């Protein structure tokens, strides 16, 4: 959804009568620019969520993943290769990182630095501290970005994360909390189970996915009141300035003029459909559906569907 669109009047006039440029009060322009920025940034975060879902769908289309860490290609029923799984994983954790970065940027720039500090402490940092899978794959994204391959295979062909190999990799730095976490897991596995410190691939990926979707849903709940306030402000402006609403061409009916560049005759439009309040309801509904899906998927223990 393109919430902020810019057109040259000459092009619009090919499809309608001459575009009448309304006079825009300075305060009105300022408030509509804020609403345009808010709507545009919100759509950007939503699209990053869609990118994450797309990459999860790529896994679902390509293979079936089981909690025993067998991964079978759907096209032939044979085991997936290490490179195929690494490529799919890197796409997912990169998309997850971009989504979290987008949520942080939105709250910091569109709502305020203090709310950002509070939200990060209450949700993002807490998730990092409380959920090992999220903390681990968040760190592995940087590991992979530096050119290292994060997934290994056991002798019997099962996919896993080899903590010894990851921890001992040269030329890559982990946070102290990540180092401590890996040390703790390594110690528990070697001492309690007398085994190599490997952790499950599928369970870890599912746990990470659930954590990121939970963060996105928390983000939408956090900004609900702010979105309602932006919506009400825009509606009040339009009630007092109905001339700002375009009625033609038909493709742009309902769009709001919030700026005009006289030198280039560039017309800046705010396109928010039914408004920010209704848009947020849509986004929350989708996010809740996905959240329930990934919770169920995580509990059932068979990664049959991830899209």
Coordinates of C-alpha atoms in Angstrom, one line a residue:
X1 CA 0.0 0.0 0.0
X2 CA 1.5 3.3 -1.2
X3 CA 0.3 5.8 1.5
X4 CA 2.4 8.7 0.2
X5 CA 2.3 9.2 -3.5
X6 CA 3.6 12.1 -5.6
X7 CA 2.4 12.9 -9.1
X8 CA 3.2 15.6 -11.7
X9 CA 0.0 17.6 -12.3
X10 CA 0.6 17.3 -16.1
X11 CA 0.2 13.6 -15.9
X12 CA -2.9 13.7 -13.8
X13 CA -4.5 16.3 -16.1
X14 CA -4.4 13.7 -19.0
X15 CA -7.0 11.7 -17.1
X16 CA -9.2 14.5 -15.7
X17 CA -10.0 18.1 -15.9
X18 CA -7.3 20.6 -14.8
X19 CA -6.2 19.8 -11.3
X20 CA -7.2 22.5 -8.9
X21 CA -4.5 23.1 -6.3
X22 CA -6.1 24.1 -3.0
X23 CA -4.6 26.6 -0.6
X24 CA -3.1 24.6 2.3
X25 CA -2.8 26.2 5.7
X26 CA 0.7 25.9 7.2
X27 CA -0.5 24.0 10.3
X28 CA -2.7 21.8 8.3
X29 CA 0.2 21.0 6.0
X30 CA 2.4 20.2 9.0
X31 CA -0.2 17.9 10.6
X32 CA -0.9 16.0 7.3
X33 CA 2.8 15.6 6.7
X34 CA 3.1 13.9 10.1
X35 CA 0.1 11.7 9.3
X36 CA 1.7 10.8 5.9
X37 CA 5.0 9.9 7.6
X38 CA 3.2 7.8 10.2
X39 CA 1.1 5.9 7.6
X40 CA 4.1 5.4 5.4
X41 CA 6.3 4.1 8.2
X42 CA 3.5 1.8 9.5
X43 CA 3.1 0.3 6.0
X44 CA 6.9 -0.2 5.8
X45 CA 6.8 -2.3 9.1
X46 CA 3.9 -4.3 7.8
X47 CA 5.6 -5.0 4.6
X48 CA 8.7 -6.2 6.5
X49 CA 6.3 -8.6 8.3
X50 CA 5.1 -9.8 5.0
X51 CA 8.7 -10.4 3.9
X52 CA 9.2 -12.6 6.9
X53 CA 6.0 -14.5 6.1
X54 CA 7.1 -14.9 2.5
X55 CA 10.4 -16.4 3.5
X56 CA 8.6 -18.8 5.9
X57 CA 6.4 -19.8 3.0
X58 CA 9.5 -20.6 0.9
X59 CA 10.5 -23.1 3.6
X60 CA 6.9 -24.6 3.6
X61 CA 6.9 -24.8 -0.2
X62 CA 10.3 -26.4 -0.4
X63 CA 10.3 -29.0 2.4
X64 CA 8.7 -30.6 5.4
X65 CA 10.6 -30.2 8.7
X66 CA 10.2 -32.5 11.7
X67 CA 11.2 -32.0 15.3
X68 CA 13.5 -35.0 14.9
X69 CA 15.4 -32.6 12.5
X70 CA 14.8 -34.6 9.4
X71 CA 14.1 -32.2 6.6
X72 CA 12.6 -33.7 3.4
X73 CA 12.2 -32.0 0.1
X74 CA 8.5 -31.9 -1.1
X75 CA 9.3 -32.4 -4.8
X76 CA 11.0 -35.8 -4.4
X77 CA 10.8 -36.8 -0.7
X78 CA 14.6 -36.9 -0.3
X79 CA 16.6 -35.1 2.3
X80 CA 17.4 -31.5 1.8
X81 CA 21.0 -30.4 1.3
X82 CA 22.9 -28.4 3.9
X83 CA 23.3 -25.4 1.5
X84 CA 19.5 -25.4 0.8
X85 CA 18.7 -25.2 4.5
X86 CA 21.3 -22.6 5.2
X87 CA 20.0 -20.4 2.4
X88 CA 16.4 -20.7 3.7
X89 CA 17.5 -20.0 7.3
X90 CA 19.6 -16.9 6.5
X91 CA 16.6 -15.4 4.6
X92 CA 14.3 -16.0 7.6
X93 CA 16.6 -14.6 10.3
X94 CA 17.6 -11.6 8.1
X95 CA 13.9 -10.8 7.6
X96 CA 13.2 -11.2 11.3
X97 CA 16.1 -8.8 12.1
X98 CA 14.8 -6.2 9.6
X99 CA 11.3 -6.4 11.0
X100 CA 12.5 -5.8 14.6
X101 CA 14.7 -2.9 13.3
X102 CA 11.7 -1.5 11.5
X103 CA 9.5 -1.6 14.7
X104 CA 12.2 0.1 16.7
X105 CA 12.6 2.9 14.0
X106 CA 8.9 3.4 13.9
X107 CA 8.4 4.0 17.6
X108 CA 11.5 6.1 17.9
X109 CA 10.7 8.4 14.9
X110 CA 6.9 8.5 14.8
X111 CA 6.0 8.3 18.5
X112 CA 9.0 9.4 20.6
X113 CA 12.3 8.4 22.0
X114 CA 11.0 7.8 25.6
X115 CA 8.3 5.4 24.3
X116 CA 11.0 3.7 22.3
X117 CA 13.1 3.2 25.4
X118 CA 10.1 1.8 27.3
X119 CA 8.9 -0.5 24.5
X120 CA 12.4 -1.9 23.9
X121 CA 12.8 -2.6 27.6
X122 CA 9.4 -4.2 28.0
X123 CA 9.3 -6.3 24.9
X124 CA 12.4 -6.5 22.6
X125 CA 15.1 -6.6 25.3
X126 CA 12.9 -8.9 27.5
X127 CA 12.4 -11.3 24.6
X128 CA 16.2 -11.3 24.0
X129 CA 16.8 -12.1 27.6
X130 CA 14.1 -14.6 28.1
X131 CA 14.0 -16.7 24.9
X132 CA 17.3 -18.5 24.1
X133 CA 16.2 -19.3 20.5
X134 CA 15.5 -15.7 19.7
X135 CA 18.8 -14.5 21.2
X136 CA 20.7 -17.3 19.5
X137 CA 19.3 -16.8 16.0
X138 CA 19.5 -13.0 16.4
X139 CA 23.2 -13.5 17.0
X140 CA 23.6 -16.1 14.1
X141 CA 22.2 -13.5 11.7
X142 CA 25.4 -11.4 12.3
X143 CA 27.4 -14.6 12.2
X144 CA 26.0 -15.4 8.8
X145 CA 26.4 -11.8 7.6
X146 CA 30.1 -12.1 8.3
X147 CA 30.3 -15.0 5.9
X148 CA 30.0 -18.0 8.2
X149 CA 27.5 -20.9 7.7
X150 CA 25.5 -21.5 10.9
X151 CA 24.0 -24.9 10.3
X152 CA 25.7 -28.3 10.6
X153 CA 24.7 -32.0 10.0
X154 CA 25.1 -34.9 12.3
X155 CA 26.6 -38.2 11.1
X156 CA 23.1 -39.5 10.5
X157 CA 22.1 -36.6 8.4
X158 CA 20.1 -34.5 10.8
X159 CA 20.3 -30.7 10.8
X160 CA 21.5 -28.9 14.0
X161 CA 23.5 -26.0 15.4
X162 CA 26.9 -27.1 16.6
X163 CA 27.7 -24.8 19.5
X164 CA 31.3 -25.8 19.7
X165 CA 31.9 -24.9 16.1
X166 CA 29.9 -21.6 16.3
X167 CA 31.5 -20.5 19.6
X168 CA 35.1 -21.2 18.4
X169 CA 34.7 -19.4 15.1
X170 CA 37.5 -16.8 14.7
X171 CA 37.0 -13.2 13.7
X172 CA 33.4 -12.9 14.9
X173 CA 32.2 -11.3 18.2
X174 CA 29.2 -12.4 20.3
X175 CA 27.7 -10.3 23.0
X176 CA 28.6 -11.4 26.5
X177 CA 25.1 -12.6 27.2
X178 CA 25.2 -14.8 24.1
X179 CA 28.6 -16.2 25.1
X180 CA 27.3 -17.0 28.6
X181 CA 24.2 -18.7 27.1
X182 CA 26.2 -20.9 24.8
X183 CA 28.6 -21.8 27.6
X184 CA 25.7 -22.8 29.8
X185 CA 24.1 -24.9 27.2
X186 CA 27.4 -26.5 26.2
X187 CA 28.1 -27.4 29.9
X188 CA 24.6 -28.8 30.4
X189 CA 24.7 -31.0 27.3
X190 CA 28.3 -32.3 27.9
X191 CA 27.9 -32.9 31.6
X192 CA 24.3 -34.1 31.9
X193 CA 24.0 -36.0 28.6
X194 CA 27.6 -36.8 27.9
X195 CA 27.1 -35.7 24.3
X196 CA 28.4 -33.1 21.8
X197 CA 26.8 -29.7 22.3
X198 CA 24.4 -29.5 19.4
X199 CA 20.9 -28.0 19.6
X200 CA 17.9 -28.9 17.5
X201 CA 17.4 -27.0 14.2
X202 CA 13.6 -27.2 13.7
X203 CA 12.6 -26.5 17.3
X204 CA 15.0 -23.5 17.5
X205 CA 13.7 -22.0 14.2
X206 CA 10.0 -22.5 15.3
X207 CA 10.7 -20.9 18.7
X208 CA 12.5 -17.9 17.0
X209 CA 9.6 -17.5 14.6
X210 CA 7.0 -17.4 17.4
X211 CA 9.1 -14.9 19.3
X212 CA 9.3 -12.5 16.4
X213 CA 5.6 -12.7 15.6
X214 CA 4.8 -12.1 19.2
X215 CA 7.0 -9.0 19.1
X216 CA 5.1 -7.7 16.0
X217 CA 1.7 -8.3 17.6
X218 CA 2.9 -6.5 20.8
X219 CA 4.1 -3.6 18.6
X220 CA 0.7 -3.2 17.0
X221 CA -1.0 -3.2 20.4
X222 CA 1.5 -0.6 21.6
X223 CA 0.7 1.9 18.8
X224 CA -3.1 1.3 18.7
X225 CA -4.0 4.5 20.6
X226 CA -1.5 6.6 18.7
X227 CA -2.9 5.4 15.4
X228 CA -6.4 6.3 16.6
X229 CA -5.2 9.7 17.5
X230 CA -3.6 10.2 14.0
X231 CA -6.8 9.0 12.4
X232 CA -9.0 11.4 14.4
X233 CA -6.7 14.3 13.6
X234 CA -6.8 13.6 9.9
X235 CA -10.6 13.3 9.9
X236 CA -11.0 16.6 11.8
X237 CA -8.7 18.4 9.2
X238 CA -10.7 17.0 6.3
X239 CA -14.0 17.9 7.9
X240 CA -12.8 21.5 8.1
X241 CA -10.9 21.4 4.7
X242 CA -12.9 19.1 2.4
X243 CA -11.3 20.8 -0.6
X244 CA -8.2 18.8 0.1
X245 CA -9.9 15.6 -0.9
X246 CA -9.4 14.6 -4.6
X247 CA -12.5 13.3 -6.5
X248 CA -10.7 12.7 -9.8
X249 CA -9.1 10.9 -11.5
X250 CA -11.1 8.0 -10.2
X251 CA -8.0 6.0 -9.4
X252 CA -7.1 8.6 -6.8
X253 CA -10.5 9.3 -5.5
X254 CA -10.4 10.0 -1.7
X255 CA -6.7 10.8 -1.7
X256 CA -5.7 13.9 0.4
X257 CA -3.6 16.7 -1.0
X258 CA -1.0 17.7 1.7
X259 CA 1.7 19.5 -0.2
X260 CA 2.4 21.1 -3.6
X261 CA 5.7 22.0 -5.2
X262 CA 5.0 25.0 -7.5
X263 CA 8.3 24.7 -9.2
X264 CA 7.9 21.1 -10.5
X265 CA 4.1 21.1 -10.1
X266 CA 4.5 18.0 -8.0
X267 CA 1.4 17.0 -6.0
X268 CA 1.9 15.1 -2.7
X269 CA -1.0 12.9 -1.7
X270 CA -1.9 11.0 1.4
X271 CA -3.6 7.7 0.5
X272 CA -4.9 5.9 3.6
X273 CA -8.1 4.2 2.4
X274 CA -10.5 3.8 5.3
X275 CA -8.1 5.5 7.6
X276 CA -5.4 4.6 10.1
X277 CA -7.8 3.3 12.7
X278 CA -9.3 0.7 10.4
X279 CA -5.9 -0.2 8.9
X280 CA -4.6 -1.0 12.3
X281 CA -7.6 -3.3 13.0
X282 CA -6.7 -5.2 9.8
X283 CA -3.1 -5.5 10.7
X284 CA -3.8 -6.7 14.2
X285 CA -6.3 -9.3 12.9
X286 CA -3.7 -10.7 10.5
X287 CA -1.0 -10.7 13.1
X288 CA -3.2 -12.5 15.7
X289 CA -4.1 -15.2 13.2
X290 CA -0.4 -15.8 12.4
X291 CA 0.5 -15.7 16.1
X292 CA -2.1 -18.4 16.9
X293 CA -0.9 -20.4 13.9
X294 CA 2.7 -20.4 15.0
X295 CA 1.8 -21.2 18.6
X296 CA -0.1 -24.2 17.4
X297 CA 2.6 -25.2 15.0
X298 CA 5.2 -24.9 17.8
X299 CA 3.2 -27.0 20.2
X300 CA 2.3 -29.8 17.8
X301 CA 6.0 -30.4 17.1
X302 CA 5.8 -31.2 13.3
X303 CA 6.8 -28.4 11.0
X304 CA 4.4 -29.3 8.3
X305 CA 3.3 -25.7 7.5
X306 CA 5.2 -22.5 8.1
X307 CA 3.5 -20.1 5.8

